[in-house]
Amino acid sequence: MSALYGRVALIGLGLIASSMFWGIRRGTLAGEVAGYARSAETRATARQIGLCDEVCDTIAETVKDADLVVLCVPVGAMEAVAKEMAPHLKPGAVISDVGSVKRDVIDSVGPYVPEGVHFIPAHPVAGTEHSGPTSGFAELFDNRWCLVTPAPGVPEAEIARLEAFWRGLGSNVDRMEPDHHDLVLAVTSHAPHLIAYTMVGVADDLRRVTDSEVINYSAAGFRDFTRIAASDPTMWRDVFLTNKEATLEVLGRFTEELFALQRAIRTGDGEHLHAYFTRTRAIRRGIIEAGQDTSEPNFGRGSGGGKGEV
Amino acid sequence: MSALYGRVALIGLGLIASSMFWGIRRGTLAGEVAGYARSAETRATARQIGLCDEVCDTIAETVKDADLVVLCVPVGAMEAVAKEMAPHLKPGAVISDVGSVKRDVIDSVGPYVPEGVHFIPAHPVAGTEHSGPTSGFAELFDNRWCLVTPAPGVPEAEIARLEAFWRGLGSNVDRMEPDHHDLVLAVTSHAPHLIAYTMVGVADDLRRVTDSEVINYSAAGFRDFTRIAASDPTMWRDVFLTNKEATLEVLGRFTEELFALQRAIRTGDGEHLHAYFTRTRAIRRGIIEAGQDTSEPNFGRGSGGGKGEV
């Protein structure tokens, strides 16, 4: 594929930005990639491992002459970055982001977008429990979905070019209305993460069960929660604070349903439980058929990595 | 390793029993293995794939002359099996089981154990989301834990032999008091499973989000819940009905904690959230160091299987 953008600027050099760089290089999607991270340590690491063609010490230098600027910082940090970079943006440039929440990003970044610069929010639904500049890999976005939530009035050609860019990174692309995006992600991501964090915290608290017991017997199911609950704390704090309403709505429904099942356990209503557990199997099949997970037992973990569910 | 038992009888031919058979063959742990399943279809499948040296049509034939009988049926079915096999057991035989709950199994099987027969309950903490006679594999128990909960008065030599048998299947072995076992598993397995089942059910219910959206964007975290929620419904119904108190206690603590985090989201208490999410990372590290999971991103899923979190 030939380069879709001349200069791409990546603001923030964590898992997503570093994976984007390796993916851009794999697909030759840009002429050059400039990167910036607030922490001098992260910039030094990036330079050591050859992450980005150029690592800059200021946001101004990084976005200078950039055709595409991608904000890869936690959602709560986007407004400050947008404000700082605004005066240095090239006319006609495209600003995008990779935030897990879209409405809040639109409201906080939008006001700082200069005339003649196009803001096209996006969210690559991909990642791992690892974070930081060394955690990226070119295949992260392969066969994952990237959701684009453009504002009305943005030139279709620019939206199409950004979508081609994400396809070049290996993603499937879909367009969505920002508020609907935030509700869908509250269901598929935000609520599950809070629940996993909660369960792991409870296990750690329960005085009558030692941590070594929790750890040794985690193969029984708990283990999968701990992986989710190992994700970046700052990123997730910001997600919950900025997608408050949708997350709380889904958690409300979750609690309602959980209470119904607790009641079925208490009253010994086996039929209710069996029917409920049978229904949930179908969703799993759908995910495997859609190519969003492997049908290998335990995600195809190696034996060393440990199989195990009970 | 030389055979530890002459004839081993496996009652119930699902994931655990079929994995035990392939593991027994791998380690030459028994002279012969007889198997029984209530369903004629399962028995036919077992005969087709060479599961067990002999597949019997009755429990009486299966346990006849067996030195070790392992109950591999759902916890709720154990009492009926114990009652039916009791008259046919060989003096000096050992009865064991693989149930995920121990107190209830002891109370329901114990009364049917004849004089001179030794009952040694056990729980291999291993499995996958798949079930049935074709789902087994010899490596299932490698590096997993098997918890043995012997009653007082059982000859130490018989306990040691059963423990050697599980080590031969690849497991680490630990002894535990039955009620403590049930609490530990409520934390590491039973509560997490109910929570996963609940979240998957909620996603399926939420009318404003389509199933295809839930499925396509599941890589954001939800996916891992669906794997857990794809486990065998009958087995899990029985687990919750027979480990009621411990499961409800842990779920009570979980709800308490979840409400505290919901409140932090509602009030915008970012510090509380960040501190909580930071603490849960340590548990994940412990599990990886204990060899109970892989440190590969997304459990080392292949790219085809799909990586993805966030």
Short mmCIF file of C-alpha atoms in Angstrom, two decimals, chain A:
data_model
loop_
_atom_site.label_atom_id
_atom_site.label_comp_id
_atom_site.label_asym_id
_atom_site.label_seq_id
_atom_site.Cartn_x
_atom_site.Cartn_y
_atom_site.Cartn_z
CA MET A 1 0.00 0.00 0.00
CA SER A 2 1.27 3.53 -0.75
CA ALA A 3 1.48 6.13 2.02
CA LEU A 4 -1.91 7.67 2.88
CA TYR A 5 -0.38 10.52 4.89
CA GLY A 6 2.93 12.35 4.62
CA ARG A 7 3.68 12.99 8.29
CA VAL A 8 1.80 11.30 11.13
CA ALA A 9 2.14 12.58 14.71
CA LEU A 10 1.43 10.23 17.59
CA ILE A 11 0.82 12.00 20.90
CA GLY A 12 1.35 9.56 23.76
CA LEU A 13 3.52 6.47 23.23
CA GLY A 14 1.73 3.60 25.02
CA LEU A 15 0.39 0.27 23.78
CA ILE A 16 -1.87 1.71 21.07
CA ALA A 17 0.54 4.32 19.67
CA SER A 18 3.48 1.92 19.63
CA SER A 19 1.36 -0.73 17.90
CA MET A 20 0.22 1.92 15.41
CA PHE A 21 3.83 2.81 14.60
CA TRP A 22 4.84 -0.80 13.92
CA GLY A 23 1.64 -1.28 11.91
CA ILE A 24 2.25 1.92 9.89
CA ARG A 25 5.74 0.67 9.11
CA ARG A 26 4.43 -2.80 8.19
CA GLY A 27 1.91 -1.28 5.77
CA THR A 28 4.00 1.74 4.67
CA LEU A 29 0.98 3.89 5.51
CA ALA A 30 2.86 7.15 6.16
CA GLY A 31 5.95 8.97 4.93
CA GLU A 32 7.25 9.59 8.44
CA VAL A 33 5.99 9.17 11.99
CA ALA A 34 6.80 11.62 14.79
CA GLY A 35 6.08 10.68 18.39
CA TYR A 36 5.76 12.51 21.69
CA ALA A 37 5.36 11.34 25.29
CA ARG A 38 5.10 13.58 28.33
CA SER A 39 7.58 11.49 30.30
CA ALA A 40 11.26 11.94 29.42
CA GLU A 41 11.79 8.29 30.40
CA THR A 42 9.21 7.10 27.86
CA ARG A 43 10.81 9.30 25.15
CA ALA A 44 14.23 7.80 25.98
CA THR A 45 12.83 4.26 25.78
CA ALA A 46 11.15 5.07 22.46
CA ARG A 47 14.44 6.34 21.04
CA GLN A 48 16.28 3.24 22.29
CA ILE A 49 13.89 0.80 20.61
CA GLY A 50 13.49 2.84 17.41
CA LEU A 51 9.86 3.65 18.09
CA CYS A 52 8.87 6.41 15.61
CA ASP A 53 11.12 7.95 12.96
CA GLU A 54 11.49 10.98 15.20
CA VAL A 55 10.77 11.38 18.91
CA CYS A 56 10.17 15.05 19.80
CA ASP A 57 10.48 16.76 23.18
CA THR A 58 7.50 19.07 22.71
CA ILE A 59 3.98 18.71 21.34
CA ALA A 60 4.57 21.76 19.12
CA GLU A 61 7.48 20.13 17.26
CA THR A 62 5.63 16.84 17.00
CA VAL A 63 2.50 18.17 15.30
CA LYS A 64 4.38 20.70 13.11
CA ASP A 65 3.66 19.91 9.43
CA ALA A 66 1.75 16.76 10.41
CA ASP A 67 -1.03 15.66 8.02
CA LEU A 68 -2.52 13.37 10.67
CA VAL A 69 -2.28 13.87 14.43
CA VAL A 70 -3.52 10.97 16.59
CA LEU A 71 -4.15 11.57 20.28
CA CYS A 72 -3.13 8.37 22.08
CA VAL A 73 -3.30 9.66 25.66
CA PRO A 74 -5.81 8.75 28.39
CA VAL A 75 -9.21 10.35 27.75
CA GLY A 76 -8.78 12.68 30.71
CA ALA A 77 -5.60 14.15 29.23
CA MET A 78 -6.96 14.92 25.75
CA GLU A 79 -8.29 18.42 26.41
CA ALA A 80 -4.92 19.70 27.66
CA VAL A 81 -3.12 18.18 24.68
CA ALA A 82 -5.66 19.62 22.22
CA LYS A 83 -5.27 23.07 23.73
CA GLU A 84 -1.47 22.92 23.61
CA MET A 85 -1.19 21.69 20.02
CA ALA A 86 -3.91 23.85 18.45
CA PRO A 87 -1.73 26.85 17.49
CA HIS A 88 0.85 24.60 15.81
CA LEU A 89 -1.44 22.56 13.56
CA LYS A 90 -1.01 22.70 9.79
CA PRO A 91 -4.07 23.95 7.85
CA GLY A 92 -5.99 21.01 6.41
CA ALA A 93 -4.52 18.59 8.94
CA VAL A 94 -6.68 15.78 10.38
CA ILE A 95 -6.89 15.25 14.13
CA SER A 96 -8.00 11.84 15.37
CA ASP A 97 -7.78 9.90 18.64
CA VAL A 98 -7.97 6.35 19.96
CA GLY A 99 -10.02 6.98 23.10
CA SER A 100 -12.36 4.29 24.46
CA VAL A 101 -15.00 6.98 25.06
CA LYS A 102 -16.20 9.24 22.25
CA ARG A 103 -18.74 11.78 23.51
CA ASP A 104 -16.44 13.17 26.18
CA VAL A 105 -13.50 13.38 23.75
CA ILE A 106 -15.64 15.24 21.22
CA ASP A 107 -16.80 17.71 23.87
CA SER A 108 -13.31 18.31 25.30
CA VAL A 109 -11.22 18.35 22.11
CA GLY A 110 -13.75 19.83 19.69
CA PRO A 111 -13.59 23.44 20.97
CA TYR A 112 -9.83 23.61 20.32
CA VAL A 113 -9.94 22.42 16.70
CA PRO A 114 -8.91 25.39 14.48
CA GLU A 115 -10.77 26.44 11.32
CA GLY A 116 -9.69 24.31 8.36
CA VAL A 117 -8.52 21.40 10.54
CA HIS A 118 -10.69 18.26 10.53
CA PHE A 119 -11.42 16.32 13.73
CA ILE A 120 -12.39 12.68 13.12
CA PRO A 121 -12.69 10.73 16.42
CA ALA A 122 -11.98 6.99 16.27
CA HIS A 123 -11.68 4.03 18.60
CA PRO A 124 -9.70 0.90 17.70
CA VAL A 125 -11.35 -1.85 19.75
CA ALA A 126 -8.14 -3.71 20.45
CA GLY A 127 -5.45 -3.91 23.07
CA THR A 128 -3.90 -6.16 25.68
CA GLU A 129 -3.44 -6.02 29.44
CA HIS A 130 0.09 -4.68 28.87
CA SER A 131 0.91 -0.98 28.56
CA GLY A 132 3.79 1.34 27.74
CA PRO A 133 6.03 2.00 24.70
CA THR A 134 7.56 -1.50 24.65
CA SER A 135 4.17 -3.31 24.66
CA GLY A 136 3.18 -2.57 21.05
CA PHE A 137 3.18 -4.97 18.10
CA ALA A 138 2.14 -4.53 14.44
CA GLU A 139 -0.57 -7.24 14.56
CA LEU A 140 -2.58 -5.69 17.41
CA PHE A 141 -5.31 -4.35 15.12
CA ASP A 142 -5.51 -7.27 12.69
CA ASN A 143 -9.13 -8.40 12.33
CA ARG A 144 -10.21 -6.12 15.19
CA TRP A 145 -12.75 -3.32 14.67
CA CYS A 146 -12.07 0.40 14.53
CA LEU A 147 -15.13 2.56 15.23
CA VAL A 148 -15.16 5.99 13.59
CA THR A 149 -17.53 8.66 14.92
CA PRO A 150 -17.21 11.66 12.55
CA ALA A 151 -18.98 14.96 13.22
CA PRO A 152 -21.38 16.25 10.54
CA GLY A 153 -19.68 18.51 7.98
CA VAL A 154 -16.29 16.80 7.92
CA PRO A 155 -15.30 16.15 4.27
CA GLU A 156 -16.17 12.58 3.28
CA ALA A 157 -12.80 12.26 1.52
CA GLU A 158 -10.96 12.82 4.81
CA ILE A 159 -13.13 10.30 6.64
CA ALA A 160 -12.55 7.75 3.87
CA ARG A 161 -8.79 8.33 4.04
CA LEU A 162 -8.70 7.75 7.80
CA GLU A 163 -10.79 4.60 7.35
CA ALA A 164 -8.36 3.39 4.67
CA PHE A 165 -5.54 4.09 7.13
CA TRP A 166 -7.15 1.86 9.78
CA ARG A 167 -7.84 -0.84 7.20
CA GLY A 168 -4.15 -0.61 6.35
CA LEU A 169 -3.42 -1.29 10.02
CA GLY A 170 -5.44 -4.51 9.69
CA SER A 171 -8.75 -3.36 11.18
CA ASN A 172 -12.31 -3.71 10.04
CA VAL A 173 -13.93 -0.27 10.10
CA ASP A 174 -17.43 0.78 11.11
CA ARG A 175 -19.08 4.17 11.65
CA MET A 176 -21.15 4.89 14.71
CA GLU A 177 -22.96 7.72 16.44
CA PRO A 178 -20.83 8.80 19.47
CA ASP A 179 -23.47 8.25 22.17
CA HIS A 180 -24.34 4.84 20.80
CA HIS A 181 -20.63 3.99 20.73
CA ASP A 182 -20.37 4.85 24.40
CA LEU A 183 -23.34 2.62 25.30
CA VAL A 184 -22.06 -0.32 23.22
CA LEU A 185 -18.62 -0.06 24.81
CA ALA A 186 -20.12 0.25 28.28
CA VAL A 187 -21.61 -3.21 27.65
CA THR A 188 -18.70 -4.89 25.88
CA SER A 189 -15.86 -3.29 27.78
CA HIS A 190 -16.41 -0.74 30.53
CA ALA A 191 -18.84 -2.65 32.75
CA PRO A 192 -16.92 -5.95 32.34
CA HIS A 193 -13.70 -4.22 33.35
CA LEU A 194 -15.23 -2.69 36.47
CA ILE A 195 -16.72 -6.05 37.41
CA ALA A 196 -13.38 -7.81 36.93
CA TYR A 197 -11.57 -5.17 38.98
CA THR A 198 -14.18 -5.58 41.71
CA MET A 199 -13.96 -9.39 41.87
CA VAL A 200 -10.17 -9.32 42.02
CA GLY A 201 -10.32 -6.74 44.82
CA VAL A 202 -12.79 -8.87 46.78
CA ALA A 203 -10.57 -11.96 46.49
CA ASP A 204 -7.65 -9.92 47.75
CA ASP A 205 -9.72 -8.70 50.71
CA LEU A 206 -11.30 -11.91 51.93
CA ARG A 207 -9.24 -12.54 55.03
CA ARG A 208 -10.16 -16.22 55.42
CA VAL A 209 -8.70 -17.04 52.00
CA THR A 210 -4.98 -16.44 51.52
CA ASP A 211 -3.55 -14.78 48.41
CA SER A 212 -1.56 -17.95 47.68
CA GLU A 213 -4.80 -19.95 47.65
CA VAL A 214 -6.40 -17.41 45.34
CA ILE A 215 -3.36 -17.57 43.08
CA ASN A 216 -2.84 -21.34 43.03
CA TYR A 217 -6.48 -22.21 42.37
CA SER A 218 -7.17 -19.32 39.99
CA ALA A 219 -7.29 -21.69 36.99
CA ALA A 220 -10.89 -22.33 38.03
CA GLY A 221 -12.07 -19.11 36.39
CA PHE A 222 -10.80 -16.23 38.51
CA ARG A 223 -7.60 -16.09 36.46
CA ASP A 224 -9.39 -14.61 33.46
CA PHE A 225 -10.69 -11.76 35.62
CA THR A 226 -7.19 -10.94 36.82
CA ARG A 227 -5.97 -10.46 33.26
CA ILE A 228 -8.65 -7.86 32.58
CA ALA A 229 -8.00 -6.30 35.99
CA ALA A 230 -4.31 -5.87 35.12
CA SER A 231 -5.05 -3.19 32.50
CA ASP A 232 -3.72 0.36 32.85
CA PRO A 233 -5.24 2.08 35.94
CA THR A 234 -5.03 5.65 34.63
CA MET A 235 -6.67 4.81 31.34
CA TRP A 236 -9.49 2.98 33.09
CA ARG A 237 -10.04 5.61 35.74
CA ASP A 238 -10.58 8.10 32.91
CA VAL A 239 -12.90 5.75 31.01
CA PHE A 240 -15.22 5.37 33.98
CA LEU A 241 -15.19 9.07 34.85
CA THR A 242 -15.95 10.07 31.24
CA ASN A 243 -18.50 7.37 30.36
CA LYS A 244 -20.30 7.64 33.67
CA GLU A 245 -23.97 7.48 32.62
CA ALA A 246 -23.74 4.53 30.23
CA THR A 247 -21.48 2.54 32.56
CA LEU A 248 -23.74 3.13 35.57
CA GLU A 249 -26.81 2.19 33.50
CA VAL A 250 -25.28 -1.14 32.45
CA LEU A 251 -24.03 -1.81 35.98
CA GLY A 252 -27.55 -1.15 37.25
CA ARG A 253 -28.96 -3.78 34.90
CA PHE A 254 -26.13 -6.12 35.90
CA THR A 255 -26.90 -5.78 39.60
CA GLU A 256 -30.61 -6.39 38.97
CA GLU A 257 -29.80 -9.59 37.06
CA LEU A 258 -27.22 -10.70 39.63
CA PHE A 259 -29.75 -10.32 42.43
CA ALA A 260 -32.24 -12.45 40.48
CA LEU A 261 -29.65 -15.21 40.12
CA GLN A 262 -28.59 -14.91 43.77
CA ARG A 263 -32.24 -15.32 44.68
CA ALA A 264 -32.50 -18.42 42.46
CA ILE A 265 -29.50 -19.88 44.29
CA ARG A 266 -30.96 -19.03 47.70
CA THR A 267 -34.36 -20.52 46.84
CA GLY A 268 -32.82 -23.48 45.01
CA ASP A 269 -34.43 -22.65 41.66
CA GLY A 270 -32.30 -24.93 39.47
CA GLU A 271 -34.48 -24.49 36.40
CA HIS A 272 -33.95 -20.73 36.35
CA LEU A 273 -30.17 -21.18 36.65
CA HIS A 274 -29.96 -23.91 34.01
CA ALA A 275 -32.04 -21.94 31.51
CA TYR A 276 -29.95 -18.81 32.08
CA PHE A 277 -26.62 -20.65 31.69
CA THR A 278 -27.84 -22.38 28.52
CA ARG A 279 -28.76 -19.07 26.88
CA THR A 280 -25.34 -17.53 27.48
CA ARG A 281 -23.62 -20.30 25.50
CA ALA A 282 -25.08 -19.02 22.24
CA ILE A 283 -23.32 -15.65 22.51
CA ARG A 284 -19.96 -17.39 22.86
CA ARG A 285 -20.61 -19.32 19.65
CA GLY A 286 -21.40 -16.06 17.86
CA ILE A 287 -18.10 -14.51 18.94
CA ILE A 288 -16.12 -17.50 17.68
CA GLU A 289 -18.02 -17.53 14.38
CA ALA A 290 -17.34 -13.79 13.98
CA GLY A 291 -13.60 -14.52 14.31
CA GLN A 292 -13.31 -12.43 17.47
CA ASP A 293 -11.87 -15.28 19.53
CA THR A 294 -10.37 -18.75 19.17
CA SER A 295 -12.36 -21.93 19.82
CA GLU A 296 -9.24 -23.51 21.31
CA PRO A 297 -9.80 -24.42 24.98
CA ASN A 298 -8.74 -21.57 27.27
CA PHE A 299 -7.98 -19.27 24.33
CA GLY A 300 -5.40 -21.81 23.16
CA ARG A 301 -3.14 -21.15 26.13
CA GLY A 302 0.00 -23.25 25.96
CA SER A 303 0.23 -25.98 28.59
CA GLY A 304 3.01 -23.97 30.20
CA GLY A 305 0.73 -21.00 30.31
CA GLY A 306 -1.77 -23.26 31.96
CA LYS A 307 -5.07 -24.62 30.79
CA GLY A 308 -7.86 -24.77 33.26
CA GLU A 309 -11.45 -24.06 34.01
CA VAL A 310 -13.83 -25.92 36.27
#
